[in-house]
Tab-separated table of C-alpha atoms in Angstrom:
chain	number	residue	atom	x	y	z
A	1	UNK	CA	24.968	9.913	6.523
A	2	UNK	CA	22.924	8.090	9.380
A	3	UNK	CA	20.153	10.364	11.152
A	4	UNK	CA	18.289	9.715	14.445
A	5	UNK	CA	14.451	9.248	14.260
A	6	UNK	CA	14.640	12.523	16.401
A	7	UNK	CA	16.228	14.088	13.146
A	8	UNK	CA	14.054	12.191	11.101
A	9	UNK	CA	10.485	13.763	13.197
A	10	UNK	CA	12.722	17.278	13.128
A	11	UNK	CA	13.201	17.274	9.063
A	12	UNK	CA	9.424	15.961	8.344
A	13	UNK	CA	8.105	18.851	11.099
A	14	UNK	CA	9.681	21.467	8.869
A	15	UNK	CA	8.700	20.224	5.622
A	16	UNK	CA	5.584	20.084	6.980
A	17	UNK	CA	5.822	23.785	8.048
A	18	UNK	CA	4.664	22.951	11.662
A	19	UNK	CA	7.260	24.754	13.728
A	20	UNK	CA	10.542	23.597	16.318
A	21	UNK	CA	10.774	20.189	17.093
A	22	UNK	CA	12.019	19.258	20.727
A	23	UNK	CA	12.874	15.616	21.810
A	24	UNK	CA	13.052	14.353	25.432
A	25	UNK	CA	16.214	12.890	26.259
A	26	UNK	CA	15.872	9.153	24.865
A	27	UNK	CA	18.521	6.582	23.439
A	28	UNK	CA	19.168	7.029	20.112
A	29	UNK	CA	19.376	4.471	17.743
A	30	UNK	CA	19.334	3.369	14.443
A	31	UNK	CA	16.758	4.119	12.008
A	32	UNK	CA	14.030	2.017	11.256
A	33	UNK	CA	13.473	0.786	8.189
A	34	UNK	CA	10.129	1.604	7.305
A	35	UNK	CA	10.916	5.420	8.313
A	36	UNK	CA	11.798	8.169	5.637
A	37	UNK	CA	13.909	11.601	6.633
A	38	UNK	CA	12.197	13.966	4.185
A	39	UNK	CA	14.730	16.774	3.760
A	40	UNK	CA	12.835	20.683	4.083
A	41	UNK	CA	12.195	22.657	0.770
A	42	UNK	CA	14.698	25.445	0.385
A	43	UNK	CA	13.494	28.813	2.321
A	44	UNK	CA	14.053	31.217	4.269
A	45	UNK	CA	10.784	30.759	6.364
A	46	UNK	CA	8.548	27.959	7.626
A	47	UNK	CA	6.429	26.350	4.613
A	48	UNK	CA	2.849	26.591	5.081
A	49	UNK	CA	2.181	24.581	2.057
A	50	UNK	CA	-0.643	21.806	3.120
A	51	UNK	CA	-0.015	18.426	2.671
A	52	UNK	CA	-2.710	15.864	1.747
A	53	UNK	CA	-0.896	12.610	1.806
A	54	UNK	CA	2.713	11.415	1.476
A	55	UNK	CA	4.147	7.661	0.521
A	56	UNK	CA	7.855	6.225	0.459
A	57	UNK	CA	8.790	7.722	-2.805
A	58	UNK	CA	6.636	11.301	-2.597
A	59	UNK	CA	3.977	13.355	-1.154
A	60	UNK	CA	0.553	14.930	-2.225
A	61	UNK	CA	0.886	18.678	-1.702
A	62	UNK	CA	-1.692	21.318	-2.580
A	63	UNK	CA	-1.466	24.515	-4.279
A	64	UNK	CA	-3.317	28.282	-3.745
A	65	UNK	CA	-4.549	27.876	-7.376
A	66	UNK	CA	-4.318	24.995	-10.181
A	67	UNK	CA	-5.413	21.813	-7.462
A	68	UNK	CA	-3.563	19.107	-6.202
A	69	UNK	CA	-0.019	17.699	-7.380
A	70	UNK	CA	2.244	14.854	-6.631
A	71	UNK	CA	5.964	15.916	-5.709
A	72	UNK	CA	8.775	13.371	-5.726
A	73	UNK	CA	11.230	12.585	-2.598
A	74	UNK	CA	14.015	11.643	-5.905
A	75	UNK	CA	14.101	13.890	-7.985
A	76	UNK	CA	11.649	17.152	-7.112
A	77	UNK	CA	9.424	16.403	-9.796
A	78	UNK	CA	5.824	17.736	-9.765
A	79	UNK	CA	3.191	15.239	-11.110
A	80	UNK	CA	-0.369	16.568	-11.520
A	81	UNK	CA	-2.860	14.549	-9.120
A	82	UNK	CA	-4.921	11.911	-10.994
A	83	UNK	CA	-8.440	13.361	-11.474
A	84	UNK	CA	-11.429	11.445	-10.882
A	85	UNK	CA	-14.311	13.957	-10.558
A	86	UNK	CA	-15.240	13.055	-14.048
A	87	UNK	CA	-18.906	11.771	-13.195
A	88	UNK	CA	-21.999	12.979	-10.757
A	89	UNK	CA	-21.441	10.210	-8.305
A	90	UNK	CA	-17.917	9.008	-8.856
A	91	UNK	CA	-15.911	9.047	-5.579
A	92	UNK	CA	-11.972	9.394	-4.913
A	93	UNK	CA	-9.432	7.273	-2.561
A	94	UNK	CA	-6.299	8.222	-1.472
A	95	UNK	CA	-3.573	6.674	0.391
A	96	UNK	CA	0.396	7.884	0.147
A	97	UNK	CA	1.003	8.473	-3.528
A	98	UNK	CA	-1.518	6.031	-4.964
A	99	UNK	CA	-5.156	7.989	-6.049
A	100	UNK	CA	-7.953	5.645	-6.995
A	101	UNK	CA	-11.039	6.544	-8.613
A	102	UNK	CA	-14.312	4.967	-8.246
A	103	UNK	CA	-16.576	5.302	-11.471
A	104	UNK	CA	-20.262	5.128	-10.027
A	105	UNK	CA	-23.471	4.558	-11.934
A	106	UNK	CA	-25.878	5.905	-9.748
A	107	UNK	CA	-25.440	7.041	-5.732
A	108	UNK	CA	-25.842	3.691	-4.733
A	109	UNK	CA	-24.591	1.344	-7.245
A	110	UNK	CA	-20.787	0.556	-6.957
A	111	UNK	CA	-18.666	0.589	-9.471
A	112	UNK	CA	-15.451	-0.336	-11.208
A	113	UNK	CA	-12.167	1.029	-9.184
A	114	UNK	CA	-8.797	2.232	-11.061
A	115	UNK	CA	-5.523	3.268	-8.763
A	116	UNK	CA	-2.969	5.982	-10.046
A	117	UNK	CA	0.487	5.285	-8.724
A	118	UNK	CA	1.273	8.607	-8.935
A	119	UNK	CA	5.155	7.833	-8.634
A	120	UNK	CA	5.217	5.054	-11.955
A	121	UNK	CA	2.441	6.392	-13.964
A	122	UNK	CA	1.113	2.613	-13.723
A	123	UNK	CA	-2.862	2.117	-13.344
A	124	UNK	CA	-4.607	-0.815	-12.551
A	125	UNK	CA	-8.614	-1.419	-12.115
A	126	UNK	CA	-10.358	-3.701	-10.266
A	127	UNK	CA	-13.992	-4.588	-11.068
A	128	UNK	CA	-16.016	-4.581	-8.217
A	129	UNK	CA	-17.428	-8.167	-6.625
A	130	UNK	CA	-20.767	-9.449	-7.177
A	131	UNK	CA	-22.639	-8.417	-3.888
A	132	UNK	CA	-19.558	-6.358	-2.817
A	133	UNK	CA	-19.356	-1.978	-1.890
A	134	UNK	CA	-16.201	-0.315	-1.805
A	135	UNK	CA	-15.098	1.654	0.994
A	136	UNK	CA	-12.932	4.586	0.477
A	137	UNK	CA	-9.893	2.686	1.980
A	138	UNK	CA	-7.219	0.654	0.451
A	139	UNK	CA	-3.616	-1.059	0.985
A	140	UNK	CA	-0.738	-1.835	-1.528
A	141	UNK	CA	-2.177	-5.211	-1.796
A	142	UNK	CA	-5.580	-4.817	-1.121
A	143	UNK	CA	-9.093	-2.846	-1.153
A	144	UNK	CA	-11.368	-2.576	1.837
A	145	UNK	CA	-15.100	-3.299	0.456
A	146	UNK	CA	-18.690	-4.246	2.397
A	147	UNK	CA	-21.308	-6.890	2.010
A	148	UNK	CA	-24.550	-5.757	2.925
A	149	UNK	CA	-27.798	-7.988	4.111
A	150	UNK	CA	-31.167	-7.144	4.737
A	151	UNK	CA	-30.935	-5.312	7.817
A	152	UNK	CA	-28.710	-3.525	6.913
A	153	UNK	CA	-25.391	-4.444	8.567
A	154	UNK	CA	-22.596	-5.107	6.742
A	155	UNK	CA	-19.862	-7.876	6.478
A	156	UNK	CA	-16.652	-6.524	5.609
A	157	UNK	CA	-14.424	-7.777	3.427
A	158	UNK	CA	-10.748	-7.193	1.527
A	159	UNK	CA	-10.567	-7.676	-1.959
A	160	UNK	CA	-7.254	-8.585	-3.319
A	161	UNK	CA	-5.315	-6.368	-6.140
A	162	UNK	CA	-3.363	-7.696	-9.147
A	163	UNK	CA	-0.302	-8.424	-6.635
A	164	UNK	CA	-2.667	-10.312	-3.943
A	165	UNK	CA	-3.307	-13.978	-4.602
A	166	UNK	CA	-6.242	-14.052	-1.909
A	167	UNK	CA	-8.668	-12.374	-3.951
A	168	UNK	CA	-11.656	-12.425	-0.961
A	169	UNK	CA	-11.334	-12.588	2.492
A	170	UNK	CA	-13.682	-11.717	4.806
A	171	UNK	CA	-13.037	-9.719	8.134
A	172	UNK	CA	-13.358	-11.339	11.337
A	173	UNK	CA	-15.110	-8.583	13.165
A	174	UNK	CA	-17.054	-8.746	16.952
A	175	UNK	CA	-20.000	-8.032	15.447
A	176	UNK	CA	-22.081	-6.998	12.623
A	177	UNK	CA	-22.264	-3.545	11.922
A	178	UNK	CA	-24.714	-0.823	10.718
A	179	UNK	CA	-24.201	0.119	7.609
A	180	UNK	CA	-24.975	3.888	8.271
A	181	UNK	CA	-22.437	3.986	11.687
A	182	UNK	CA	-19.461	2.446	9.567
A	183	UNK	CA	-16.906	5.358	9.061
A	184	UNK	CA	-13.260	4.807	8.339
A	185	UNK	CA	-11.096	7.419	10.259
A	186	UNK	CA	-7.819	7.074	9.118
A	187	UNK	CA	-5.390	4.400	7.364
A	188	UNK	CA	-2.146	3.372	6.652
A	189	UNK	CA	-0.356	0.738	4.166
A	190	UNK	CA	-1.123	-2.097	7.372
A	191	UNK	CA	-4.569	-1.443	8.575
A	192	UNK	CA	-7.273	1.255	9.646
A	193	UNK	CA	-9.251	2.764	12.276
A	194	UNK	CA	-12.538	2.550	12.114
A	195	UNK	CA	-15.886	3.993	14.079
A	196	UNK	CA	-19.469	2.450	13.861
A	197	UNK	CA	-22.194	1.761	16.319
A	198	UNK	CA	-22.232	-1.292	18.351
A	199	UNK	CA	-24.964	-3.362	19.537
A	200	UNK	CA	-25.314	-1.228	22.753
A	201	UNK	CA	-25.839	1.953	20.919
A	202	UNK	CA	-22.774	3.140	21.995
A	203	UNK	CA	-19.788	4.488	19.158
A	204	UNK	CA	-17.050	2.023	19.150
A	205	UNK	CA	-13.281	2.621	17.894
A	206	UNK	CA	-11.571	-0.275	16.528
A	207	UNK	CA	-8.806	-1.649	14.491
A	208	UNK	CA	-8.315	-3.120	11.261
A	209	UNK	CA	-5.041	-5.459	10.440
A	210	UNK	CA	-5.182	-6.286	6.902
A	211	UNK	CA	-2.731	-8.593	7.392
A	212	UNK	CA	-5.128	-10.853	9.694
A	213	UNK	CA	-8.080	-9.709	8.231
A	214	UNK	CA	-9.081	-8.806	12.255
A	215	UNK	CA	-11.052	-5.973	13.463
A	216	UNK	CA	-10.302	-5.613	17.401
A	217	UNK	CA	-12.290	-3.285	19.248
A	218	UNK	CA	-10.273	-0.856	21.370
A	219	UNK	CA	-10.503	0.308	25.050
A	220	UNK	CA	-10.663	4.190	25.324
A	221	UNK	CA	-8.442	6.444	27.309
A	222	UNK	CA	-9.314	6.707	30.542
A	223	UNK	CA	-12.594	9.298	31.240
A	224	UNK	CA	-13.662	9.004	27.758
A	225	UNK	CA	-16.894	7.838	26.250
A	226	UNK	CA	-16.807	8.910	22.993
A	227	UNK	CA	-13.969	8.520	20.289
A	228	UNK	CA	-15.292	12.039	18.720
A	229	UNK	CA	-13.833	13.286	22.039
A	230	UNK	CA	-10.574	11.119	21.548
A	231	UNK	CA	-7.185	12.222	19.159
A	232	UNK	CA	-6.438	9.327	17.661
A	233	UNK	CA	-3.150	8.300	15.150
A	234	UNK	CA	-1.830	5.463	13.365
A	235	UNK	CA	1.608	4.514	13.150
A	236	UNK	CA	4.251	1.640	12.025
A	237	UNK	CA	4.783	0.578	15.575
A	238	UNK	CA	1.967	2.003	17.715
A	239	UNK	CA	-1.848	3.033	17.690
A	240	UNK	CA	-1.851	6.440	20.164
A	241	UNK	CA	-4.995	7.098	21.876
A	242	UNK	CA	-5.129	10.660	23.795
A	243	UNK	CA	-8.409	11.817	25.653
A	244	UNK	CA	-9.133	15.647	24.020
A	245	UNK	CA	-7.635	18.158	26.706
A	246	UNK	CA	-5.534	15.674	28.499
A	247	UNK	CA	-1.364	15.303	28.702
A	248	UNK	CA	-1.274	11.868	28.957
A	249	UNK	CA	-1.122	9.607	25.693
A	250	UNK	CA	-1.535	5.643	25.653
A	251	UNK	CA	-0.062	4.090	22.898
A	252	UNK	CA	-0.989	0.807	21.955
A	253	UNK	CA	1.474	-1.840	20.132
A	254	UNK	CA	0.114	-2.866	16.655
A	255	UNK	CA	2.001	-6.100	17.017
A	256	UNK	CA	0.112	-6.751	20.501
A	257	UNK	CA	-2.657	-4.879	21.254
A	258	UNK	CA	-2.229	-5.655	24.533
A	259	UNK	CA	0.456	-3.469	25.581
A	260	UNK	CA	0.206	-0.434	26.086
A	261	UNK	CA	2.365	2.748	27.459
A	262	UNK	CA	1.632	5.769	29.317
A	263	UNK	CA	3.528	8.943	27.457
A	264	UNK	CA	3.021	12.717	29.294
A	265	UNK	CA	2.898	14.782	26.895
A	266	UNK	CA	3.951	19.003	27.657
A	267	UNK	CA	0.550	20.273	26.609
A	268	UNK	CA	-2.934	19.197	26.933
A	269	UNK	CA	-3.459	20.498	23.481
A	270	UNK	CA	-3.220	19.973	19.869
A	271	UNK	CA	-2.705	16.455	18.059
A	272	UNK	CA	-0.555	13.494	18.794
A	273	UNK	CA	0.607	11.068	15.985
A	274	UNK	CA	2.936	8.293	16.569
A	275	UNK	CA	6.390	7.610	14.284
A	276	UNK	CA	8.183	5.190	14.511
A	277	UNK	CA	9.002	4.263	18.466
A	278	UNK	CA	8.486	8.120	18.657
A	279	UNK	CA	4.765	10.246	19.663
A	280	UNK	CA	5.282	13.838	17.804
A	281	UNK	CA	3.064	16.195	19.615
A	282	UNK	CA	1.986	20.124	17.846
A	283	UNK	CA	0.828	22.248	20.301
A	284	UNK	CA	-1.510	24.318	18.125
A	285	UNK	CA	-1.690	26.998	21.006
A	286	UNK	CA	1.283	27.712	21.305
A	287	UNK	CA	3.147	30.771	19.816
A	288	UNK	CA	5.650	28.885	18.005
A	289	UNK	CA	3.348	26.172	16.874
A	290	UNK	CA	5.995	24.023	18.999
A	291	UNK	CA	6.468	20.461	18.101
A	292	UNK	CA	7.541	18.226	20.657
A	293	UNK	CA	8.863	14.182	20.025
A	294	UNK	CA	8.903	12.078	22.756
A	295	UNK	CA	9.820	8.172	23.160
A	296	UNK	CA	6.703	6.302	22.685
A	297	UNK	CA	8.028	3.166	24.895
A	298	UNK	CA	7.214	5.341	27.861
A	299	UNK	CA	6.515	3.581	31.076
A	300	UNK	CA	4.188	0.544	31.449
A	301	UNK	CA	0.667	0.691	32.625
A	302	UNK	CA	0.034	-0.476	36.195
């Protein structure tokens, strides 16, 4: 049976154990294909149960006692999480159902990457570049890594996995960046946000398209400085941008960054993320922990 993306946002806000979902009136349609209704576990009462990551095919949910653990959309089955703290400077990735572990020699001295698809069991490593750092960020096709020079900026660049024929491209970016300010924020399977220091001092939010290899700075909401003072989300269709303890969201087209929306949200608190053509608002102050959807497409900036 067909369900709404209202339905869809309604279904993941309970698995999620975030409260009642409300939509503003909006024309439904059909869903897209890159969205997922993820049915609620069986319970009388709201799960609580934290999750750390979820793909197409499961999600990454965590336990009081006995760690991490990959549960499956199919068939309910509970996979333990790969492990990588196996060494004193080894470092862990995660994005969806896919864990990859990063087995380092020393602090500063990169080394060879294997990714867990939790789902098939499969592995695959990648040995890293000559010259090359990883980052902790990665796509289905590719792995986000840095080239550093003697100032200490970096180049950044995307190495390709065993599925990716481009095996190094480098990101066009507006400028080089210090290697200390880089910071990746958050990421999906098509790009990343990302927060360093630019040239005039000042902390600058941009975005990462794997699929152009393009980082694109991006213009702040309106009376803010700072991205640290800025809830920001990724999603399939839009980049939402929300000053902290304002109602009104801008979301920002991933296919043209160009245009953007203006969404009112009920609340001036909690966090925004954008799914699908939808912005799913939590108002963490609120009794009820209310969840509210609302059409992203909003009404055009003047």
């Amino acid at each position: 049976m067909g369900r709404s993306r209202v339905l869809g946002a309604a279904a993941l806000a309970l698995a999620t154990g975030i409260g009642a979902l409300t939509a503003l009136p909006a024309a439904a349609g059909p869903a897209a294909a890159d969205e997922l209704t993820v049915a609620p576990l069986p319970h009388q009462e709201p799960s609580y149960q934290p999750i750390y990551g979820a793909g197409p095919k499961g999600a990454v949910l965590g336990r009081t006692s006995g760690g991490p653990y990959w549960k499956s959309f199919e068939d309910g089955r509970d996979v333990p999480l790969a492990d990588c703290a196996t060494g004193a400077y080894d470092q862990s990735l995660q994005l969806g159902g896919t864990v990859g572990c990063e087995r380092r020699p020393s602090p500063t001295a990169a080394g060879p990457l294997t990714l867990h698809d939790q789902a098939t069991g499969r592995t695959e490593t990648l040995a890293v570049p000559a010259g090359r750092t990883w980052t902790t960020t990665f796509s289905p096709t590719q792995v986000l890594a840095y080239e550093l020079d003697a100032e200490d900026r970096v180049t950044l660049h995307l190495i390709g996995r065993e599925n990716e024929p481009r095996k190094d491209v480098t990101v066009s970016a507006p400028e080089r960046i210090p290697v200390d300010s880089l910071w990746v924020r958050t990421v999906d399977e098509k790009g990343a946000l990302i927060t360093y220091r630019s040239a005039a001092g000042r902390t600058t939010l941009a975005l990462l398209d794997y699929a152009t290899a393009t980082l694109t700075q991006l213009a702040l909401p309106d009376g803010a400085t700072d991205p640290g003072y800025v809830d920001y989300s990724l999603g399939s269709q839009w980049v939402s941008l929300r000053k902290n303890g304002s109602v009104t969201a801008t979301p920002r087209s991933r296919a043209d960054l160009t245009v953007t929306r203006s969404v009112n949200a009920p609340t001036p608190h909690g966090r925004t993320q954008a799914v699908g053509d939808w912005l799913v608002v939590q108002d963490h102050n609120a009794t009820s922990n209310a969840v509210t959807a609302l059409p992203a497409a909003g009404a055009p900036l003047n």
